Coordinates of C-alpha atoms in Angstrom, one line a residue:
M146 CA 0.2 45.0 -101.0
K147 CA 1.2 42.5 -103.6
K148 CA 4.3 43.0 -105.7
S149 CA 5.3 41.2 -108.8
L150 CA 8.1 41.6 -111.3
L151 CA 7.3 41.8 -115.0
F152 CA 10.3 40.6 -117.0
L153 CA 10.6 41.9 -120.5
P154 CA 11.5 38.8 -122.4
L155 CA 9.2 36.2 -120.8
G156 CA 6.7 38.1 -118.5
L157 CA 3.1 37.0 -118.9
L158 CA 1.8 40.5 -118.5
F159 CA 4.1 42.5 -120.8
F160 CA 4.3 42.7 -124.5
G161 CA 6.5 44.9 -126.7
C162 CA 3.7 46.0 -128.9
K163 CA 4.6 49.1 -130.8
K164 CA 1.4 50.9 -131.4
D165 CA -0.1 54.3 -130.5
L166 CA -2.1 54.9 -127.4
K167 CA -5.2 55.9 -129.3
E168 CA -6.3 56.3 -132.9
S169 CA -5.1 59.9 -133.1
D170 CA -2.7 62.0 -135.1
K171 CA 0.2 61.9 -132.6
P172 CA 3.8 62.4 -133.8
A173 CA 5.5 59.4 -135.3
V174 CA 6.9 57.0 -132.8
Q175 CA 10.6 56.5 -133.0
N176 CA 10.6 53.1 -131.1
L177 CA 13.9 53.5 -129.3
N178 CA 13.3 50.6 -126.9
I179 CA 14.3 52.8 -123.9
V180 CA 12.9 50.6 -121.1
T181 CA 16.0 49.2 -119.4
T182 CA 14.6 47.3 -116.4
P183 CA 12.0 44.7 -115.7
I184 CA 8.6 46.3 -115.0
A185 CA 7.4 45.7 -111.5
F186 CA 3.7 46.0 -110.8
D187 CA 2.2 46.5 -107.3
S188 CA -1.5 45.6 -106.8
S189 CA -3.7 46.7 -104.0
D190 CA -6.2 44.8 -101.9
I191 CA -7.9 48.1 -100.9
A192 CA -8.1 49.5 -104.5
P193 CA -8.0 46.4 -106.7
L194 CA -8.7 48.3 -109.9
T195 CA -5.4 50.2 -109.6
T196 CA -1.8 49.1 -110.0
Q197 CA 1.6 50.7 -109.7
L198 CA 4.2 50.3 -112.4
T199 CA 7.9 50.7 -111.5
F200 CA 10.7 50.7 -114.1
S201 CA 13.6 52.8 -115.6
T202 CA 14.3 54.2 -119.0
S203 CA 17.6 55.0 -120.7
E204 CA 16.8 58.7 -120.9
A205 CA 14.6 61.1 -119.0
V206 CA 11.1 61.1 -120.4
Y207 CA 7.5 62.0 -119.6
M208 CA 5.2 59.1 -119.2
E209 CA 1.6 58.7 -120.4
V210 CA -0.5 55.7 -119.4
S211 CA -3.8 54.7 -120.9
V212 CA -6.1 51.9 -119.8
L213 CA -7.7 50.8 -123.0
G214 CA -11.5 50.7 -122.8
K215 CA -13.7 47.7 -123.5
H216 CA -16.1 49.8 -125.6
G217 CA -13.7 51.8 -127.8
T218 CA -11.6 54.9 -127.3
D219 CA -14.3 56.9 -125.5
T220 CA -13.8 54.5 -122.5
D221 CA -10.0 54.8 -122.5
I222 CA -8.6 56.4 -119.3
S223 CA -5.4 58.2 -120.0
Y224 CA -3.1 60.4 -118.0
R225 CA 0.2 62.1 -118.7
F226 CA 2.5 62.5 -115.6
D227 CA 4.1 65.9 -115.3
T228 CA 7.6 64.8 -114.2
Q229 CA 10.4 64.0 -116.6
D230 CA 12.7 61.3 -115.2
R231 CA 14.6 58.1 -115.9
D232 CA 13.1 56.3 -112.9
H233 CA 9.3 55.9 -113.0
E234 CA 6.7 54.9 -110.4
L235 CA 3.3 55.3 -112.2
T236 CA -0.1 54.8 -110.5
V237 CA -2.5 53.3 -113.0
L238 CA -6.2 53.9 -112.3
G239 CA -9.3 52.8 -114.1
L240 CA -8.8 49.1 -114.6
Y241 CA -11.8 46.8 -115.2
P242 CA -12.6 44.0 -112.6
D243 CA -12.2 40.4 -113.7
Y244 CA -10.5 41.4 -116.9
L245 CA -7.2 41.2 -118.7
N246 CA -6.6 44.9 -118.9
T247 CA -4.3 46.4 -121.6
V248 CA -2.4 49.4 -120.3
A249 CA -0.5 51.4 -123.0
L250 CA 2.7 53.3 -122.1
A251 CA 4.0 56.2 -124.0
M252 CA 7.5 57.7 -123.5
I253 CA 7.6 61.3 -124.4
N254 CA 10.6 63.6 -124.8
S255 CA 11.0 67.3 -124.0
E256 CA 9.7 68.3 -127.5
G257 CA 6.5 66.4 -126.9
N258 CA 7.3 63.6 -129.3
I259 CA 6.5 60.0 -128.4
I260 CA 9.8 58.1 -128.7
D261 CA 8.7 54.7 -127.5
L262 CA 5.5 52.8 -126.9
D263 CA 4.7 49.5 -125.1
T264 CA 1.8 47.8 -123.5
V265 CA 1.4 46.0 -120.2
Q266 CA -1.5 43.6 -119.5
V267 CA -2.9 43.4 -116.0
Q268 CA -5.3 40.7 -114.8
T269 CA -7.6 41.9 -112.1
K270 CA -9.4 39.7 -109.6
S271 CA -12.8 38.4 -110.4
E272 CA -14.9 39.3 -107.4
L273 CA -16.3 42.7 -106.6
P274 CA -17.2 43.4 -102.9
E275 CA -20.4 42.0 -101.6
N276 CA -23.6 44.1 -101.5
L277 CA -22.9 46.5 -104.3
P278 CA -26.0 47.7 -106.1
E279 CA -27.3 46.6 -109.5
I280 CA -26.3 49.2 -112.0
T281 CA -28.4 50.1 -115.1
I282 CA -27.6 52.9 -117.5
K283 CA -30.9 54.4 -118.7
T284 CA -29.3 56.9 -121.0
A285 CA -25.8 58.2 -121.8
Q286 CA -25.0 60.8 -124.4
K287 CA -21.2 60.6 -124.0
T288 CA -20.3 63.5 -126.3
A289 CA -22.7 65.8 -124.4
M290 CA -21.9 64.7 -120.9
A291 CA -19.4 66.3 -118.5
D292 CA -16.0 64.6 -118.6
G293 CA -14.9 62.0 -116.1
L294 CA -16.4 59.2 -114.2
T295 CA -19.3 59.2 -111.7
L296 CA -18.2 58.7 -108.1
I297 CA -20.9 57.0 -106.0
S298 CA -20.7 57.2 -102.2
N299 CA -22.5 53.9 -101.9
Y300 CA -24.5 52.9 -98.8
G301 CA -26.0 49.6 -99.9
K302 CA -25.7 47.2 -97.1
G303 CA -22.9 46.6 -94.5
M304 CA -19.6 48.4 -94.8
H305 CA -19.5 51.4 -97.1
V306 CA -17.7 50.9 -100.4
P307 CA -17.3 54.0 -102.7
F308 CA -16.9 53.3 -106.4
M309 CA -16.6 55.1 -109.8
I310 CA -18.4 54.0 -112.9
D311 CA -18.0 55.1 -116.6
H312 CA -20.9 55.9 -118.9
H313 CA -21.4 52.2 -119.7
G314 CA -22.0 51.5 -116.0
D315 CA -18.7 49.6 -115.7
I316 CA -17.0 50.0 -112.3
R317 CA -13.5 51.4 -112.8
W318 CA -12.4 52.1 -109.3
Y319 CA -13.5 51.3 -105.7
L320 CA -12.1 51.1 -102.2
D321 CA -12.6 48.0 -100.1
Y322 CA -11.5 48.4 -96.5
S323 CA -12.9 45.0 -95.3
G324 CA -9.5 43.7 -94.5
H325 CA -8.1 47.0 -93.1
P326 CA -7.2 47.1 -89.4
E327 CA -8.7 50.5 -88.8
L328 CA -11.4 51.1 -91.5
N329 CA -13.0 47.6 -91.7
N330 CA -16.2 49.1 -90.3
L331 CA -16.3 52.2 -92.5
F332 CA -19.5 54.3 -92.2
Y333 CA -18.8 57.5 -94.0
D334 CA -22.3 58.9 -94.0
C335 CA -22.5 61.6 -96.7
G336 CA -19.5 60.0 -98.3
I337 CA -16.2 60.6 -99.9
E338 CA -15.0 63.6 -101.9
R339 CA -11.8 65.0 -103.4
L340 CA -9.4 67.4 -101.6
Q341 CA -7.7 70.3 -103.3
N342 CA -4.5 68.3 -103.4
G343 CA -6.1 65.4 -105.4
N344 CA -6.5 63.0 -102.5
M345 CA -9.8 61.8 -101.2
Y346 CA -11.3 62.5 -97.8
F347 CA -14.1 61.3 -95.6
G348 CA -15.2 60.9 -92.0
N349 CA -16.0 57.6 -90.3
N350 CA -18.9 57.6 -87.8
N351 CA -17.5 54.5 -86.1
S352 CA -14.1 56.0 -85.2
S353 CA -15.0 59.7 -85.2
H354 CA -11.9 60.4 -87.3
I355 CA -11.5 62.3 -90.5
Y356 CA -9.3 60.5 -93.1
E357 CA -7.3 61.6 -96.1
V358 CA -6.4 58.8 -98.4
D359 CA -4.7 58.5 -101.8
M360 CA -6.3 56.9 -104.8
R361 CA -5.0 53.5 -103.8
G362 CA -6.8 53.8 -100.5
E363 CA -3.7 54.3 -98.3
I364 CA -4.2 56.6 -95.3
V365 CA -2.2 59.8 -95.8
N366 CA -3.5 61.6 -92.7
S367 CA -6.1 61.2 -90.1
W368 CA -7.5 63.5 -87.4
P369 CA -9.4 62.6 -84.3
L370 CA -12.4 64.7 -83.3
S371 CA -11.6 64.8 -79.6
G372 CA -14.8 65.2 -77.6
Y373 CA -17.0 65.2 -80.7
F374 CA -18.5 62.5 -82.9
F375 CA -18.5 62.7 -86.7
H376 CA -21.9 62.7 -88.3
H377 CA -22.7 63.3 -91.9
N378 CA -20.4 65.8 -93.6
V379 CA -16.9 67.1 -93.8
Q380 CA -15.8 69.9 -96.2
D381 CA -12.4 71.5 -96.8
K382 CA -11.9 75.2 -96.8
P383 CA -9.6 77.1 -99.2
N384 CA -7.0 77.3 -96.4
G385 CA -7.1 73.5 -96.1
N386 CA -8.9 73.4 -92.7
L387 CA -11.9 71.0 -92.4
L388 CA -15.4 71.9 -91.5
V389 CA -17.3 69.0 -89.9
T390 CA -20.9 68.5 -88.8
A391 CA -20.8 66.7 -85.5
S392 CA -22.3 65.7 -82.2
K393 CA -20.6 66.7 -78.9
S394 CA -20.2 64.4 -75.9
G395 CA -22.3 65.7 -73.0
S396 CA -24.4 68.1 -75.1
L397 CA -27.7 68.9 -73.4
H398 CA -30.9 70.5 -74.6
D399 CA -32.4 73.3 -72.6
N400 CA -34.9 70.8 -71.2
G401 CA -32.1 68.6 -69.8
N402 CA -32.1 65.8 -72.3
G403 CA -29.1 64.9 -74.5
T404 CA -28.8 66.2 -78.1
I405 CA -27.0 65.0 -81.2
E406 CA -26.1 66.4 -84.6
D407 CA -26.2 70.1 -83.6
Y408 CA -22.6 71.2 -83.8
V409 CA -20.2 72.3 -86.5
V410 CA -16.5 72.4 -85.8
E411 CA -13.4 73.5 -87.7
L412 CA -10.4 71.2 -87.6
D413 CA -6.9 72.6 -88.1
R414 CA -5.5 70.3 -90.8
N415 CA -1.9 71.0 -89.8
G416 CA -2.2 71.1 -86.1
G417 CA -5.0 68.6 -85.8
G418 CA -7.0 70.4 -83.2
I419 CA -10.5 71.9 -83.0
I420 CA -10.1 75.6 -83.5
Q421 CA -13.7 76.7 -83.8
E422 CA -17.0 75.5 -82.5
W423 CA -20.6 76.4 -83.5
D424 CA -23.2 75.2 -81.0
L425 CA -26.4 75.5 -82.9
K426 CA -28.5 75.3 -79.7
E427 CA -27.1 78.8 -78.9
S428 CA -27.8 80.4 -82.2
L429 CA -31.2 78.8 -83.2
D430 CA -34.5 77.7 -81.7
E431 CA -34.0 74.3 -80.1
Y432 CA -37.7 74.2 -79.2
R433 CA -38.9 74.5 -82.8
T434 CA -40.6 71.1 -83.4
V435 CA -42.9 71.9 -86.3
M436 CA -40.9 69.5 -88.6
R437 CA -40.2 66.8 -86.1
D438 CA -40.9 66.6 -82.4
E439 CA -38.4 64.7 -80.3
L440 CA -38.4 66.8 -77.1
N441 CA -39.4 63.9 -75.0
E442 CA -36.7 61.6 -76.3
S443 CA -33.7 60.9 -74.1
T444 CA -31.5 62.0 -77.0
I445 CA -33.0 64.7 -79.2
D446 CA -32.1 65.1 -82.8
W447 CA -33.8 68.5 -83.2
F448 CA -31.6 70.0 -86.0
H449 CA -30.0 67.0 -87.8
G450 CA -27.1 68.8 -89.4
N451 CA -26.3 67.1 -92.7
A452 CA -24.1 69.5 -94.5
V453 CA -21.8 72.5 -94.1
I454 CA -20.1 74.7 -96.7
Y455 CA -17.9 77.7 -96.4
D456 CA -18.6 81.1 -98.0
A457 CA -15.3 82.8 -98.6
R458 CA -17.0 86.1 -99.7
D459 CA -17.7 87.0 -96.1
N460 CA -16.0 84.3 -94.0
T461 CA -19.2 82.6 -93.0
I462 CA -20.6 79.0 -93.0
I463 CA -23.9 77.8 -94.4
V464 CA -25.3 74.8 -92.5
S465 CA -28.1 72.5 -93.6
G466 CA -30.3 71.2 -90.8
R467 CA -32.7 68.6 -92.2
T468 CA -35.4 69.4 -89.7
Q469 CA -35.0 73.2 -89.6
G470 CA -33.7 74.6 -92.9
L471 CA -30.6 76.3 -94.3
V472 CA -28.8 78.7 -92.0
K473 CA -25.9 81.1 -92.5
L474 CA -23.7 81.8 -89.5
D475 CA -20.7 84.0 -88.9
Y476 CA -17.6 83.0 -86.9
N477 CA -19.2 84.3 -83.7
N478 CA -22.2 82.0 -84.2
N479 CA -24.5 84.8 -85.1
V480 CA -27.3 84.1 -87.6
K481 CA -27.1 86.0 -90.9
W482 CA -30.2 84.5 -92.5
I483 CA -32.5 81.5 -92.4
L484 CA -33.9 79.8 -95.6
G485 CA -37.0 77.7 -94.9
P486 CA -40.7 78.0 -94.1
H487 CA -41.5 80.8 -91.6
K488 CA -43.8 78.7 -89.5
A489 CA -43.1 78.5 -85.7
W490 CA -39.7 80.2 -85.3
G491 CA -39.1 81.5 -81.8
T492 CA -35.9 82.8 -80.1
D493 CA -32.3 81.6 -79.6
R494 CA -30.9 81.0 -76.1
A495 CA -30.1 84.6 -75.7
G496 CA -33.7 85.6 -76.4
N497 CA -33.1 87.0 -79.9
D498 CA -36.1 86.8 -82.1
L499 CA -35.2 84.6 -85.1
N500 CA -38.0 85.8 -87.3
Q501 CA -35.9 88.8 -88.2
Y502 CA -33.5 86.5 -90.1
L503 CA -36.1 84.7 -92.2
L504 CA -35.7 85.3 -95.9
T505 CA -38.7 86.7 -97.7
P506 CA -39.4 84.9 -101.1
L507 CA -39.9 86.9 -104.3
D508 CA -42.0 86.0 -107.4
A509 CA -40.5 85.7 -110.9
S510 CA -40.9 89.5 -111.3
G511 CA -39.0 90.3 -108.2
N512 CA -42.0 91.3 -106.1
R513 CA -42.2 90.2 -102.4
I514 CA -44.6 87.3 -101.8
T515 CA -46.7 88.4 -98.8
D516 CA -49.3 85.6 -98.6
V517 CA -48.8 84.1 -95.1
E518 CA -50.0 80.7 -96.3
V519 CA -47.0 80.7 -98.7
L520 CA -44.6 82.1 -96.2
D521 CA -45.5 79.5 -93.6
G522 CA -45.2 76.7 -96.2
N523 CA -48.8 75.7 -96.2
I524 CA -49.2 76.2 -99.9
P525 CA -46.7 76.7 -102.8
H526 CA -46.5 79.8 -105.0
A527 CA -46.5 79.5 -108.8
D528 CA -42.9 80.9 -108.8
F529 CA -41.6 79.6 -105.5
E530 CA -41.4 76.6 -103.2
W531 CA -39.5 76.2 -100.0
N532 CA -36.8 73.7 -99.4
W533 CA -38.1 70.7 -97.4
F534 CA -35.7 68.4 -95.4
Q535 CA -32.9 69.6 -97.8
H536 CA -29.4 68.2 -98.4
A537 CA -26.2 69.1 -100.1
P538 CA -26.2 72.9 -100.5
E539 CA -23.5 74.3 -102.9
L540 CA -22.5 77.8 -103.8
M541 CA -22.6 78.3 -107.6
P542 CA -20.1 80.5 -109.4
N543 CA -22.7 83.3 -109.7
G544 CA -23.1 83.3 -105.9
H545 CA -26.5 81.5 -106.0
I546 CA -27.2 78.4 -103.9
I547 CA -28.2 75.1 -105.4
L548 CA -29.4 72.3 -103.1
F549 CA -31.3 69.1 -103.0
D550 CA -34.9 69.7 -101.9
N551 CA -35.9 66.3 -100.7
G552 CA -39.6 67.3 -100.4
D553 CA -40.3 65.2 -97.4
R554 CA -43.5 66.5 -95.6
R555 CA -43.8 69.1 -98.4
E556 CA -46.5 71.7 -97.4
W557 CA -46.8 69.9 -94.1
D558 CA -47.7 66.6 -95.8
N559 CA -50.2 68.2 -98.1
G560 CA -47.9 68.7 -101.1
G561 CA -46.7 66.4 -103.9
K562 CA -44.2 63.6 -103.5
Y563 CA -41.3 64.8 -105.5
S564 CA -37.7 65.9 -105.0
R565 CA -35.9 68.8 -106.7
A566 CA -32.6 70.3 -107.5
V567 CA -33.4 74.0 -106.9
E568 CA -31.4 77.2 -107.3
F569 CA -32.0 80.2 -105.1
N570 CA -30.7 83.7 -105.4
I571 CA -30.3 85.3 -101.9
D572 CA -30.1 89.0 -101.5
E573 CA -28.6 89.4 -98.0
E574 CA -29.1 93.2 -97.8
A575 CA -32.8 93.0 -98.8
M576 CA -33.2 89.7 -96.9
T577 CA -35.0 88.1 -99.9
V578 CA -34.8 84.8 -101.8
Q579 CA -35.8 84.2 -105.3
Q580 CA -36.2 80.7 -107.0
I581 CA -34.3 80.8 -110.2
W582 CA -34.3 77.2 -111.5
S583 CA -35.4 73.8 -110.5
Y584 CA -35.6 70.2 -111.8
G585 CA -37.4 67.1 -110.6
Q586 CA -41.0 68.1 -109.9
N587 CA -42.2 66.6 -113.2
R588 CA -40.4 63.3 -112.4
G589 CA -42.7 62.8 -109.4
T590 CA -42.3 59.7 -107.3
E591 CA -39.8 58.2 -109.8
T592 CA -37.1 60.4 -108.3
F593 CA -38.6 61.2 -104.9
S594 CA -36.0 60.6 -102.1
F595 CA -37.2 61.6 -98.7
I596 CA -33.7 61.3 -97.2
V597 CA -30.0 61.6 -98.2
S598 CA -29.2 62.7 -101.8
D599 CA -27.0 65.2 -103.7
V600 CA -26.9 67.8 -106.3
D601 CA -23.9 69.4 -108.0
Y602 CA -23.6 72.2 -110.5
L603 CA -21.1 71.5 -113.3
P604 CA -19.9 74.9 -114.4
K605 CA -17.8 74.0 -117.4
E606 CA -20.7 72.4 -119.2
N607 CA -23.5 74.3 -117.5
H608 CA -25.0 71.0 -116.4
V609 CA -26.6 69.8 -113.1
L610 CA -26.0 66.4 -111.5
F611 CA -29.2 65.4 -109.7
A612 CA -28.8 62.4 -107.4
P613 CA -31.8 61.1 -105.4
G614 CA -30.3 58.5 -103.2
C615 CA -33.2 56.6 -101.5
I616 CA -36.2 56.1 -103.8
R617 CA -38.6 53.8 -101.9
D618 CA -39.7 50.6 -103.4
N619 CA -43.1 49.8 -101.9
T620 CA -43.4 46.5 -103.7
S621 CA -43.0 43.2 -101.9
Q622 CA -39.4 43.0 -102.9
G623 CA -38.6 46.2 -101.0
R624 CA -35.4 47.0 -102.9
N625 CA -34.9 50.8 -102.9
E626 CA -32.9 52.6 -105.5
G627 CA -30.9 55.7 -106.3
R628 CA -30.4 57.6 -109.5
V629 CA -27.7 59.9 -110.9
I630 CA -29.1 62.2 -113.5
E631 CA -27.1 64.7 -115.5
V632 CA -29.3 67.4 -117.1
D633 CA -28.5 70.4 -119.3
Y634 CA -29.3 73.5 -117.3
D635 CA -30.8 75.4 -120.2
T636 CA -32.9 72.7 -121.8
Q637 CA -33.3 70.3 -118.9
Q638 CA -32.6 67.5 -121.3
V639 CA -31.4 64.3 -119.6
L640 CA -27.9 63.5 -120.9
F641 CA -27.1 60.7 -118.5
E642 CA -29.1 58.6 -116.1
A643 CA -28.0 55.7 -114.0
Q644 CA -30.0 53.5 -111.7
F645 CA -28.6 51.8 -108.6
I646 CA -30.8 49.2 -107.0
T647 CA -29.8 48.2 -103.5
P648 CA -29.1 44.5 -102.6
P649 CA -31.8 42.6 -100.7
G650 CA -32.0 44.0 -97.2
G651 CA -30.4 47.3 -98.2
F652 CA -32.0 50.7 -97.6
V653 CA -30.1 53.7 -98.9
A654 CA -28.5 53.3 -102.4
L655 CA -26.2 56.3 -102.2
H656 CA -25.8 59.6 -100.3
R657 CA -23.6 61.7 -102.5
A658 CA -22.5 61.5 -106.1
E659 CA -19.9 63.5 -108.0
R660 CA -18.6 63.7 -111.6
M661 CA -14.9 63.9 -111.7
T662 CA -11.8 62.7 -113.6
I663 CA -10.3 59.7 -111.9
Y664 CA -6.9 61.5 -112.0
A665 CA -7.0 64.8 -110.2
D666 CA -6.8 67.8 -112.6

């Protein structure tokens, strides 16, 4: 950490400019000059587009900070802190790289009146981390978009570096652990997301730990996965515990070969131990090879767990296996249902027939689809298509599931090359599934990502964030790309679209993408 003092009379980075934070109709400023100490700022090597301001005021006030945007007020990033005090330690987020940033400070009294205003200027370093993608904004309708920045769990090339962009494509936050003693080889797989407490969290394949960090990248907590190896995804439950897709040391297939990526564990966030294990070899058919056959490999990746979410309605988990489908399990590792093509399902290790758990698709009128060719995934139905090599399932507020249907090997390699965001309504009593909504088929190969990728439903705006993360470039340049596309659910109008082209030698552009405010709500 680098600390500097910002002296009021002569400091290079501080000016007593009395002006409002934004062009708005805020109450008149009294200009009481209540800052009583030099302002110290604390920069971060891990999160260089942040700073921390420390100073005192002559009376207890609330503070609001605003990083003034390059492109007018709609690129300002403002935040009002909820504590009233004389001594202030303010984390400023959303600076621009290689730029003399202006940060406006508003001091607000108990009545909500601004009683003083000043500005601080912060010069950020010029170099972004190596191997970030080329970013191009294809379209951005700011007034129609969901609020916040777009968080990219960047893959690129080399060590993973997550970053946030605004609607102009400017990077406003990133974490660079290249100089960190523990995380300098960070490989977070699916990526980084926000905890309920506002901090960020991720797993690291290279250390098999789960990490909680603050917005300046400082480690708040970490938990080892003793006996297991992190792979792909970690999700927090409402009680704070963490669900993790993992591999287990010494795991063996029924044929005697080793296996990977076929466990889910629950980590006690307070105690730090593993309190629950789901061995998917016990509950599913480890000999089902219709999507990928690795049974003769010394290490078999027969399931390839890439996501897990919690369903609080009935205390169950929903697990995505890239090469099997989407599966719901209870806390005794019993299957509740399976969403995927019906072809070639056998029995679990206890001999239970898994065909009884296969969901039957419905057409748009609610009638059961009985054509075996459709059920087995050989052909699509006009109203329904199965999920193929899916990622990123999410429970919507209405109880439906939205996921990223990658479309790899669609209709057993006889279907079109396109990926979709698709919404399914599952009736667990009737054991049926109905396709409600989808986006992406008409985009074709332009947004076809055979691996990784994300989709999120944005309930406040009724929008969908569709993020194919590895769109193959078959030209001689071989630079793959990812897209983040925000669409209106009702009209399917594209409101925002950003392109991320990998650096030379890169492969995956991104795994997950989120829309969020840079300060936690």
